[in-house]
mmCIF file of C-alpha atoms in Angstrom:
data_model
loop_
_atom_site.group_PDB
_atom_site.id
_atom_site.type_symbol
_atom_site.label_atom_id
_atom_site.label_comp_id
_atom_site.label_asym_id
_atom_site.label_seq_id
_atom_site.Cartn_x
_atom_site.Cartn_y
_atom_site.Cartn_z
ATOM 1 C CA MET A 1 -15.110 -6.286 -20.297
ATOM 2 C CA ALA A 2 -16.028 -5.404 -16.742
ATOM 3 C CA ARG A 3 -14.161 -2.685 -14.880
ATOM 4 C CA MET A 4 -13.251 -4.314 -11.546
ATOM 5 C CA LYS A 5 -13.606 -2.143 -8.487
ATOM 6 C CA PHE A 6 -13.562 -2.345 -4.682
ATOM 7 C CA LEU A 7 -15.986 -0.578 -2.401
ATOM 8 C CA CYS A 8 -16.061 -0.422 1.393
ATOM 9 C CA ASP A 9 -19.398 0.625 2.726
ATOM 10 C CA ALA A 10 -18.228 2.299 6.051
ATOM 11 C CA ASP A 11 -21.771 2.236 7.411
ATOM 12 C CA ARG A 12 -21.619 -1.726 7.529
ATOM 13 C CA CYS A 13 -17.944 -2.473 8.554
ATOM 14 C CA ILE A 14 -17.831 -3.921 12.024
ATOM 15 C CA GLU A 15 -13.876 -4.310 12.289
ATOM 16 C CA CYS A 16 -13.923 -8.125 12.407
ATOM 17 C CA ASN A 17 -10.845 -8.347 10.205
ATOM 18 C CA ALA A 18 -12.237 -11.368 8.298
ATOM 19 C CA CYS A 19 -11.119 -9.804 4.975
ATOM 20 C CA VAL A 20 -7.616 -9.389 6.394
ATOM 21 C CA THR A 21 -7.460 -13.143 7.428
ATOM 22 C CA ALA A 22 -9.133 -14.374 4.348
ATOM 23 C CA CYS A 23 -6.481 -12.509 2.177
ATOM 24 C CA LYS A 24 -3.396 -13.728 4.354
ATOM 25 C CA ASN A 25 -4.625 -17.379 4.173
ATOM 26 C CA GLU A 26 -5.528 -17.539 0.438
ATOM 27 C CA HIS A 27 -2.262 -16.117 -0.648
ATOM 28 C CA ASP A 28 0.190 -17.199 1.960
ATOM 29 C CA VAL A 29 1.136 -13.741 2.820
ATOM 30 C CA PRO A 30 4.134 -13.647 5.068
ATOM 31 C CA TRP A 31 3.890 -12.290 8.616
ATOM 32 C CA GLY A 32 4.321 -8.635 8.841
ATOM 33 C CA ILE A 33 2.608 -7.861 5.460
ATOM 34 C CA ASN A 34 -1.126 -7.104 5.290
ATOM 35 C CA ARG A 35 -2.274 -6.804 1.689
ATOM 36 C CA ARG A 36 -5.539 -5.579 3.209
ATOM 37 C CA ARG A 37 -6.000 -3.996 6.734
ATOM 38 C CA VAL A 38 -8.873 -2.410 8.824
ATOM 39 C CA VAL A 39 -8.583 0.971 9.919
ATOM 40 C CA THR A 40 -10.868 2.754 12.586
ATOM 41 C CA ILE A 41 -11.233 6.478 12.214
ATOM 42 C CA ASN A 42 -12.426 8.437 15.390
ATOM 43 C CA ASP A 43 -11.851 5.330 17.471
ATOM 44 C CA GLY A 44 -14.052 5.354 20.529
ATOM 45 C CA LYS A 45 -15.622 8.660 19.682
ATOM 46 C CA PRO A 46 -19.098 9.614 18.179
ATOM 47 C CA GLY A 47 -18.981 9.068 14.396
ATOM 48 C CA GLU A 48 -16.503 6.237 14.639
ATOM 49 C CA ARG A 49 -16.077 4.424 11.376
ATOM 50 C CA SER A 50 -14.099 1.351 10.277
ATOM 51 C CA VAL A 51 -12.924 0.835 6.593
ATOM 52 C CA THR A 52 -11.032 -1.890 4.984
ATOM 53 C CA MET A 53 -8.125 -0.736 2.969
ATOM 54 C CA ALA A 54 -6.001 -2.216 0.092
ATOM 55 C CA CYS A 55 -5.056 -1.466 -3.344
ATOM 56 C CA MET A 56 -8.178 0.233 -4.922
ATOM 57 C CA HIS A 57 -6.807 -0.609 -8.457
ATOM 58 C CA CYS A 58 -7.116 3.155 -9.398
ATOM 59 C CA THR A 59 -8.176 4.343 -12.821
ATOM 60 C CA ASP A 60 -4.978 6.440 -13.106
ATOM 61 C CA ALA A 61 -2.904 4.589 -10.682
ATOM 62 C CA PRO A 62 -0.219 6.893 -9.009
ATOM 63 C CA CYS A 63 1.932 3.936 -8.188
ATOM 64 C CA ALA A 64 2.360 3.254 -11.966
ATOM 65 C CA ALA A 65 2.955 6.879 -12.638
ATOM 66 C CA VAL A 66 6.014 7.067 -10.475
ATOM 67 C CA CYS A 67 7.559 3.544 -11.044
ATOM 68 C CA PRO A 68 10.994 4.224 -12.617
ATOM 69 C CA VAL A 69 11.082 0.644 -14.116
ATOM 70 C CA ASP A 70 7.419 0.435 -15.362
ATOM 71 C CA CYS A 71 6.694 -2.571 -13.361
ATOM 72 C CA PHE A 72 2.954 -1.797 -13.055
ATOM 73 C CA TYR A 73 0.476 -2.721 -15.680
ATOM 74 C CA THR A 74 -3.403 -2.652 -15.995
ATOM 75 C CA THR A 75 -5.135 -5.867 -17.064
ATOM 76 C CA ALA A 76 -8.276 -5.876 -19.383
ATOM 77 C CA ASP A 77 -10.397 -6.020 -16.340
ATOM 78 C CA ALA A 78 -8.674 -2.772 -14.997
ATOM 79 C CA VAL A 79 -6.963 -4.606 -12.168
ATOM 80 C CA VAL A 80 -3.640 -2.791 -11.532
ATOM 81 C CA LEU A 81 -0.844 -5.439 -11.048
ATOM 82 C CA HIS A 82 2.914 -5.386 -10.794
ATOM 83 C CA SER A 83 5.804 -7.613 -11.992
ATOM 84 C CA LYS A 84 7.949 -8.635 -9.121
ATOM 85 C CA ASP A 85 10.657 -9.576 -11.666
ATOM 86 C CA LEU A 86 10.945 -5.924 -12.837
ATOM 87 C CA CYS A 87 10.500 -4.354 -9.355
ATOM 88 C CA ILE A 88 13.634 -2.892 -7.877
ATOM 89 C CA GLY A 89 12.240 -2.186 -4.408
ATOM 90 C CA CYS A 90 12.765 1.676 -4.609
ATOM 91 C CA GLY A 91 9.444 2.345 -2.610
ATOM 92 C CA TYR A 92 8.344 5.254 -4.909
ATOM 93 C CA CYS A 93 4.940 3.419 -5.323
ATOM 94 C CA PHE A 94 4.484 3.220 -1.459
ATOM 95 C CA TYR A 95 4.768 7.033 -1.149
ATOM 96 C CA ALA A 96 2.689 7.794 -4.094
ATOM 97 C CA CYS A 97 -0.326 5.556 -3.243
ATOM 98 C CA PRO A 98 -3.074 7.331 -1.331
ATOM 99 C CA PHE A 99 -4.145 3.968 0.224
ATOM 100 C CA GLY A 100 -0.711 2.831 1.269
ATOM 101 C CA ALA A 101 -1.056 -0.365 -0.618
ATOM 102 C CA PRO A 102 2.408 -1.405 -1.832
ATOM 103 C CA GLN A 103 4.487 -2.643 0.934
ATOM 104 C CA TYR A 104 7.903 -4.001 1.452
ATOM 105 C CA PRO A 105 8.024 -7.845 2.396
ATOM 106 C CA ARG A 106 10.578 -7.300 5.080
ATOM 107 C CA THR A 107 11.544 -4.604 7.603
ATOM 108 C CA SER A 108 15.279 -4.086 7.370
ATOM 109 C CA ASN A 109 17.840 -1.653 6.016
ATOM 110 C CA PHE A 110 16.792 0.091 2.797
ATOM 111 C CA GLY A 111 18.086 -2.067 -0.175
ATOM 112 C CA SER A 112 17.469 -5.380 1.641
ATOM 113 C CA ARG A 113 13.674 -5.140 2.209
ATOM 114 C CA GLY A 114 12.969 -6.886 -1.156
ATOM 115 C CA LYS A 115 10.398 -6.202 -3.953
ATOM 116 C CA MET A 116 7.195 -4.513 -3.289
ATOM 117 C CA ASP A 117 4.093 -6.521 -2.686
ATOM 118 C CA LYS A 118 0.370 -5.440 -2.875
ATOM 119 C CA CYS A 119 -3.140 -6.550 -3.384
ATOM 120 C CA THR A 120 -3.693 -8.300 -6.847
ATOM 121 C CA PHE A 121 -7.577 -8.333 -6.635
ATOM 122 C CA CYS A 122 -6.823 -12.110 -6.531
ATOM 123 C CA ALA A 123 -5.788 -11.814 -10.167
ATOM 124 C CA GLY A 124 -2.177 -13.330 -9.793
ATOM 125 C CA GLY A 125 0.600 -11.632 -11.805
ATOM 126 C CA PRO A 126 2.268 -11.765 -15.202
ATOM 127 C CA GLU A 127 3.027 -15.499 -15.116
ATOM 128 C CA ALA A 128 0.882 -18.105 -16.652
ATOM 129 C CA ASP A 129 -2.514 -18.416 -14.862
ATOM 130 C CA SER A 130 -2.716 -20.859 -11.866
ATOM 131 C CA THR A 131 0.854 -22.057 -12.030
ATOM 132 C CA GLU A 132 3.114 -22.671 -9.049
ATOM 133 C CA VAL A 133 5.343 -19.830 -9.979
ATOM 134 C CA GLU A 134 2.631 -17.484 -10.131
ATOM 135 C CA TYR A 135 1.198 -18.504 -6.744
ATOM 136 C CA ALA A 136 4.637 -18.295 -5.170
ATOM 137 C CA LYS A 137 4.917 -14.762 -6.156
ATOM 138 C CA TYR A 138 1.575 -13.429 -6.095
ATOM 139 C CA GLY A 139 -0.923 -15.724 -4.430
ATOM 140 C CA ALA A 140 -4.142 -17.442 -5.796
ATOM 141 C CA ASN A 141 -5.508 -16.341 -9.093
ATOM 142 C CA ARG A 142 -9.278 -16.472 -8.287
ATOM 143 C CA LEU A 143 -10.313 -14.273 -11.250
ATOM 144 C CA ALA A 144 -8.965 -16.929 -13.725
ATOM 145 C CA GLU A 145 -11.260 -19.417 -11.850
ATOM 146 C CA GLY A 146 -14.137 -17.058 -12.411
ATOM 147 C CA LYS A 147 -14.371 -16.081 -8.613
ATOM 148 C CA LEU A 148 -14.172 -12.779 -6.916
ATOM 149 C CA PRO A 149 -11.559 -11.642 -4.368
ATOM 150 C CA LEU A 150 -11.929 -13.768 -1.213
ATOM 151 C CA CYS A 151 -11.800 -10.780 1.093
ATOM 152 C CA ALA A 152 -15.106 -9.599 -0.315
ATOM 153 C CA GLU A 153 -16.605 -13.017 -0.381
ATOM 154 C CA MET A 154 -15.651 -13.584 3.311
ATOM 155 C CA CYS A 155 -17.108 -10.036 4.405
ATOM 156 C CA SER A 156 -19.962 -11.089 6.836
ATOM 157 C CA THR A 157 -21.824 -7.734 6.632
ATOM 158 C CA LYS A 158 -21.137 -7.281 2.849
ATOM 159 C CA SER A 159 -19.428 -3.844 3.677
ATOM 160 C CA LEU A 160 -16.652 -4.976 1.241
ATOM 161 C CA LEU A 161 -17.873 -5.236 -2.239
ATOM 162 C CA ALA A 162 -15.682 -6.343 -5.161
ATOM 163 C CA GLY A 163 -16.493 -7.016 -8.854
ATOM 164 C CA ASP A 164 -17.798 -5.115 -11.928
ATOM 165 C CA GLY A 165 -17.910 -1.377 -10.976
ATOM 166 C CA GLU A 166 -21.414 -0.793 -12.435
ATOM 167 C CA ILE A 167 -22.840 -3.672 -10.371
ATOM 168 C CA ILE A 168 -21.047 -2.513 -7.305
ATOM 169 C CA ALA A 169 -22.439 1.070 -7.791
ATOM 170 C CA ALA A 170 -25.931 -0.218 -8.272
ATOM 171 C CA ILE A 171 -25.703 -2.192 -5.024
ATOM 172 C CA TYR A 172 -24.428 0.808 -3.109
ATOM 173 C CA LYS A 173 -27.173 3.066 -4.602
ATOM 174 C CA GLU A 174 -29.795 0.679 -3.556
ATOM 175 C CA ARG A 175 -28.422 0.656 0.045
ATOM 176 C CA VAL A 176 -28.244 4.438 0.081
ATOM 177 C CA THR A 177 -31.961 4.631 -1.065
ATOM 178 C CA GLN A 178 -32.952 2.194 1.698
ATOM 179 C CA ARG A 179 -30.891 4.073 4.550
ATOM 180 C CA GLY A 180 -31.875 7.544 3.410
ATOM 181 C CA TYR A 181 -28.193 8.777 3.501
ATOM 182 C CA GLY A 182 -24.944 7.798 1.905
ATOM 183 C CA SER A 183 -21.702 8.606 3.674
ATOM 184 C CA GLY A 184 -19.806 5.413 3.363
ATOM 185 C CA ALA A 185 -18.311 4.781 -0.224
ATOM 186 C CA TRP A 186 -14.888 5.085 1.188
ATOM 187 C CA GLY A 187 -12.214 5.708 -1.325
ATOM 188 C CA TRP A 188 -14.383 5.476 -4.644
ATOM 189 C CA GLN A 189 -13.826 9.019 -5.694
ATOM 190 C CA THR A 190 -10.055 8.995 -4.868
ATOM 191 C CA ALA A 191 -9.340 5.811 -6.791
ATOM 192 C CA TYR A 192 -11.809 6.137 -9.684
ATOM 193 C CA ARG A 193 -12.352 9.875 -10.012
ATOM 194 C CA GLU A 194 -15.950 9.494 -10.017
ATOM 195 C CA THR A 195 -18.948 9.665 -7.687
ATOM 196 C CA ILE A 196 -21.839 7.473 -7.238
ATOM 197 C CA THR A 197 -24.800 9.536 -7.842
ATOM 198 C CA VAL A 198 -28.228 8.430 -6.210
#
């Protein structure tokens, strides 16, 4: 089985937000929630970089480690998902995640914000694949259809890569070799506890 991973090549991201829009449209994500967002570091200064951020589906997911009801689980493809039926909306996962991926669906008083929502790597949830119930809770299940996450497919500069971790690492290595430097594998070491050696 493949080990699914994301990689954002910060040297290629142009902050167009196509990944954010694709995700919102594909999954009918409500207003106010972004499963994926683009963040610019050192905005307007030398060395400015933009990176697209979402759940990185970590090897040892801190969100799963702190969840008091064990609603997080890892699929055979190493995609970290959660059950909204088990989630109690405590928010521990939000605070534990180094990428700020889990989010409340509403902004209101604590206790009425709802169950957490996060990137699913377009893999749906624990319900049967490609059912209306699964779509209503988690959005489209593109992995069940043999497709990759739409955010990566829509990236015009191919800054955002998604898929088998070994293939993603090989693509990045080739880019680094061609460029002569490699400063842009944002989040890879934090999420997967490994480096891409060139």
